[in-house]
Coordinates of C-alpha atoms in Angstrom, one line a residue:
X163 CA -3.8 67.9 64.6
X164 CA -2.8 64.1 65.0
X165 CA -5.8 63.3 66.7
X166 CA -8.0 64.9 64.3
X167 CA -6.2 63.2 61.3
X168 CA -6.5 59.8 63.1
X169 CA -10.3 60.4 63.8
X170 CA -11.0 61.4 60.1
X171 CA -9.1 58.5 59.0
X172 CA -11.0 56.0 61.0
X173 CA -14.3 57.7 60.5
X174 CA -13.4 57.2 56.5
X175 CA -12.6 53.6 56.8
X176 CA -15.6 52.8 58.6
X177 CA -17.3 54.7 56.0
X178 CA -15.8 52.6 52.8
X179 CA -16.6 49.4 54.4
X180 CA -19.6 50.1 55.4
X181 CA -20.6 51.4 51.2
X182 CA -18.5 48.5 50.5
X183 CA -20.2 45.8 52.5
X184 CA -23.8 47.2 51.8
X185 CA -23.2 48.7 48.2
X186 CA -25.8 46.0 46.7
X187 CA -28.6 48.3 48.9
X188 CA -28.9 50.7 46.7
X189 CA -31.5 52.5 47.8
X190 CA -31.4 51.8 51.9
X191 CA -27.4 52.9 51.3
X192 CA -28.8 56.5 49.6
X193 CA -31.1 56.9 53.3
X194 CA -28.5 55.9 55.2
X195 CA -25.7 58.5 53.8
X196 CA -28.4 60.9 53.0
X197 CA -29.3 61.1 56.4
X198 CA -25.9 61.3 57.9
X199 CA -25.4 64.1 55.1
X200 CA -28.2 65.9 57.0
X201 CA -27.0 65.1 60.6
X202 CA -23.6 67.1 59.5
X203 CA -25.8 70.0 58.3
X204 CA -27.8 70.1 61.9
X205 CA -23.9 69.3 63.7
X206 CA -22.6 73.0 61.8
X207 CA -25.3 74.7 63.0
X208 CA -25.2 73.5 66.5
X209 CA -21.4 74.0 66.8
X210 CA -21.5 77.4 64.7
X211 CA -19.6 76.4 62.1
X212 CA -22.7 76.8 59.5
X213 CA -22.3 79.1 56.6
X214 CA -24.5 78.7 53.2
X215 CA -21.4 78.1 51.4
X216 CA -20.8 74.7 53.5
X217 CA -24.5 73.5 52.3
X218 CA -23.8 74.8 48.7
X219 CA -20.5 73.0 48.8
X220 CA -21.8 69.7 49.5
X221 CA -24.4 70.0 46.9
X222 CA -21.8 71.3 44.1
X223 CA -19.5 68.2 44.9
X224 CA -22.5 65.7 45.0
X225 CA -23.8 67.1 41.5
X226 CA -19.9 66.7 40.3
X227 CA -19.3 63.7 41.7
X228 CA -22.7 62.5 39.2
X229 CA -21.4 63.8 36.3
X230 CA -18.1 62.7 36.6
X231 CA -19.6 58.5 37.7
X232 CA -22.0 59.1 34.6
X233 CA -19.4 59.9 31.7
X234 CA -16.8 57.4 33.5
X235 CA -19.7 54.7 32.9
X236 CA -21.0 55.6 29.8
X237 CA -17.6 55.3 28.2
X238 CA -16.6 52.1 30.5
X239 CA -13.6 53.6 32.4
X240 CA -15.0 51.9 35.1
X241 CA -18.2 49.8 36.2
X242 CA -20.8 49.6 39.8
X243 CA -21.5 46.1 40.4
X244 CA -24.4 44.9 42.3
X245 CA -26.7 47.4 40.6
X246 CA -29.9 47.8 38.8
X247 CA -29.2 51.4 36.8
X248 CA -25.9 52.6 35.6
X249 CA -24.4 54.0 38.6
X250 CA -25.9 53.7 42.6
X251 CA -28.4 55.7 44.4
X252 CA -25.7 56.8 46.8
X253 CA -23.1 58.1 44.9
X254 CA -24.5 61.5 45.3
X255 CA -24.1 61.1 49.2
X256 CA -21.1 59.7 49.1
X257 CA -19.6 62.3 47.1
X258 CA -21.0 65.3 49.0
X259 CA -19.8 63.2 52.0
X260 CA -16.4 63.7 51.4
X261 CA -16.4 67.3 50.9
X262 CA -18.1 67.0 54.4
X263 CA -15.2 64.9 55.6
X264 CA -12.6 67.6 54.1
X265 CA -14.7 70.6 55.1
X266 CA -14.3 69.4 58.8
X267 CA -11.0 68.5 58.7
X268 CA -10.2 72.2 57.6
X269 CA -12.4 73.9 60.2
X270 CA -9.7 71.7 63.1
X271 CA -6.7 72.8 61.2
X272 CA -7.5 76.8 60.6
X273 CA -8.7 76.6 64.5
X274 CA -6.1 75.1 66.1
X275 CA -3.2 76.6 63.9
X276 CA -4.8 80.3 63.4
X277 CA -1.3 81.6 62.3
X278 CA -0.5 79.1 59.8
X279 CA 0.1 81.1 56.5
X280 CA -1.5 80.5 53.2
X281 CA 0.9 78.6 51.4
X282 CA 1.1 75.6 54.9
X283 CA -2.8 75.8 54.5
X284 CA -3.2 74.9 51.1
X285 CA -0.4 72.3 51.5
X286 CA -2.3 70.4 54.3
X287 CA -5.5 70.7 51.9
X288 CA -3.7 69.3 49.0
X289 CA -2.1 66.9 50.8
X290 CA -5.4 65.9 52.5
X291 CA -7.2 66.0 48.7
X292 CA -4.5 63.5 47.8
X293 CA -5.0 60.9 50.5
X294 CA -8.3 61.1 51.9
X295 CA -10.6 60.4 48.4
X296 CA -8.3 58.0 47.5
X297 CA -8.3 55.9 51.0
X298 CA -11.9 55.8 50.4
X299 CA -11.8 54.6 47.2
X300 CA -9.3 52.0 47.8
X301 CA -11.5 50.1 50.8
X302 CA -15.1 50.1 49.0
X303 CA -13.0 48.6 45.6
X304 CA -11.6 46.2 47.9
X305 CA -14.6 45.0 48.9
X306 CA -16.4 44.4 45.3
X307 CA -18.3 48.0 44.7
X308 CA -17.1 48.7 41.6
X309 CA -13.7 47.9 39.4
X310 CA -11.8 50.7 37.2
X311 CA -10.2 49.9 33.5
X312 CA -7.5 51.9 33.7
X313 CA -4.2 50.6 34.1
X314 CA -1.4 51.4 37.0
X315 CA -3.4 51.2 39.7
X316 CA -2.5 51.1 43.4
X317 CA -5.1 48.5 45.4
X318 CA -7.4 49.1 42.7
X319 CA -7.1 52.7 42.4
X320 CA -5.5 53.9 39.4
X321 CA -3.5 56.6 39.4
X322 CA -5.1 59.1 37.0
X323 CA -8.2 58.6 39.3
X324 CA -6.1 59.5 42.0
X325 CA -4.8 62.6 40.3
X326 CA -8.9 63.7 38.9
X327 CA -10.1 63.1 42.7
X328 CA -7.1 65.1 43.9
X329 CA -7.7 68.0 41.0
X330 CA -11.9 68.3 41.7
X331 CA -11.4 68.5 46.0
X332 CA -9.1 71.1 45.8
X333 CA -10.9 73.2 42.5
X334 CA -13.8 73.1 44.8
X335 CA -11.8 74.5 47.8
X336 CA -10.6 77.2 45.1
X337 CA -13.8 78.0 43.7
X338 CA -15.2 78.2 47.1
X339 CA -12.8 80.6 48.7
X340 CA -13.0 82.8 46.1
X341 CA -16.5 82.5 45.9
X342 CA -16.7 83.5 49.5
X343 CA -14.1 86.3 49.6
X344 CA -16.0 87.9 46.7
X345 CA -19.9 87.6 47.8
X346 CA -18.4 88.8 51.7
X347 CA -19.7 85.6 52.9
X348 CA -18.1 84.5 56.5
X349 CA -17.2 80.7 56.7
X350 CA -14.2 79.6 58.8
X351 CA -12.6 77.3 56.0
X352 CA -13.2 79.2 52.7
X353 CA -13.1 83.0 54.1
X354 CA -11.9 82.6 57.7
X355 CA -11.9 85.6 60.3
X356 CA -10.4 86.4 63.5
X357 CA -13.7 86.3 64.9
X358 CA -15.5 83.3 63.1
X359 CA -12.2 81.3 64.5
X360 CA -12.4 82.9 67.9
X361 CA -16.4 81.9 68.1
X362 CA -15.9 78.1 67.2
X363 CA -12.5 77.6 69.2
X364 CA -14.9 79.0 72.3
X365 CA -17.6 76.6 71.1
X366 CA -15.8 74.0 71.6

């Protein structure tokens, strides 16, 4: 578990400096994250932890993500710097990036810890909604991609942002699971079975 917390952690650092440093690329940015979006797709597949419900994930927390950049904008709760159009290419990427990031920090935890019950699993997902988006956040501000205008923030971050990103990862785990349990679909984070965890753990 440690070791998978301290690789996701480093993987997200490296990941707001590098949309932090670059951020004024708009468009080469987009390819870049795009494409590592794509690389995670073909990475489930080949380690069997692909399920639809991991692709439509992504895709329902990118399209949120836009929504949620385009009415902070419009109403100037916050502002992109370094860009041509109202908010960045990327942000779609980046957003369906760190459901990615979650997504694969769940499939560690329900594999290693099988037994855990429900209530330690959705503590460790809340917890890791609570810290994770936020991290994120707090390097790429740092380094001049965008600026919020909401008071009591915390190295840029304020915390009502902190709270909304919080709120929309775990809704979309909630949707998701139910989503799953109802349409009988097998994934090993949202509707997890013996077998499903048996067949990854082996995988690996």
């Amino acid at each position: 578990m440690k070791k998978t917390l301290i690789l996701s952690t480093l993987k997200l650092v490296i990941g707001g400096v590098i949309i932090g440093v670059f951020h004024q690329y708009d468009l080469i940015l987009a390819v870049v994250l795009g494409l590592k979006i794509i690389h995670s797709i073909y990475s489930s597949v080949k380690n069997n932890t692909y399920s639809p419900i991991f692709v439509t994930g992504l895709v329902f927390t990118g399209l949120i993500g836009i929504l949620v950049e385009y009415l902070g904008t419009t109403y100037n709760h916050w502002e992109y710097h370094d860009v041509t159009s109202q908010i960045p290419k990327w942000l779609f990427f980046g957003w369906a990036g760190a459901f990615v990031l979650m997504y694969r920090i769940e499939v560690q935890i329900y594999t290693q810890f099988p037994n855990l019950s429900n209530a330690s699993r959705n503590s460790l997902i809340l917890l890791m909604a609570l810290f994770f988006p936020a991290l994120g956040e707090m390097i790429a501000i740092n380094l001049g991609t965008w600026t919020y205008f909401w008071p009591y923030q915390l190295l840029g971050v304020p915390f009502l942002a902190i709270v909304g990103l919080t709120f929309i990862h775990y809704f979309t785990h909630i949707v998701f699971s139910y989503t799953s349990k109802k349409l009988g679909i097998n994934d090993v984070v949202f509707n997890p079975t013996q077998l499903t965890i048996i067949n990854i753990k082996n995988k690996h």
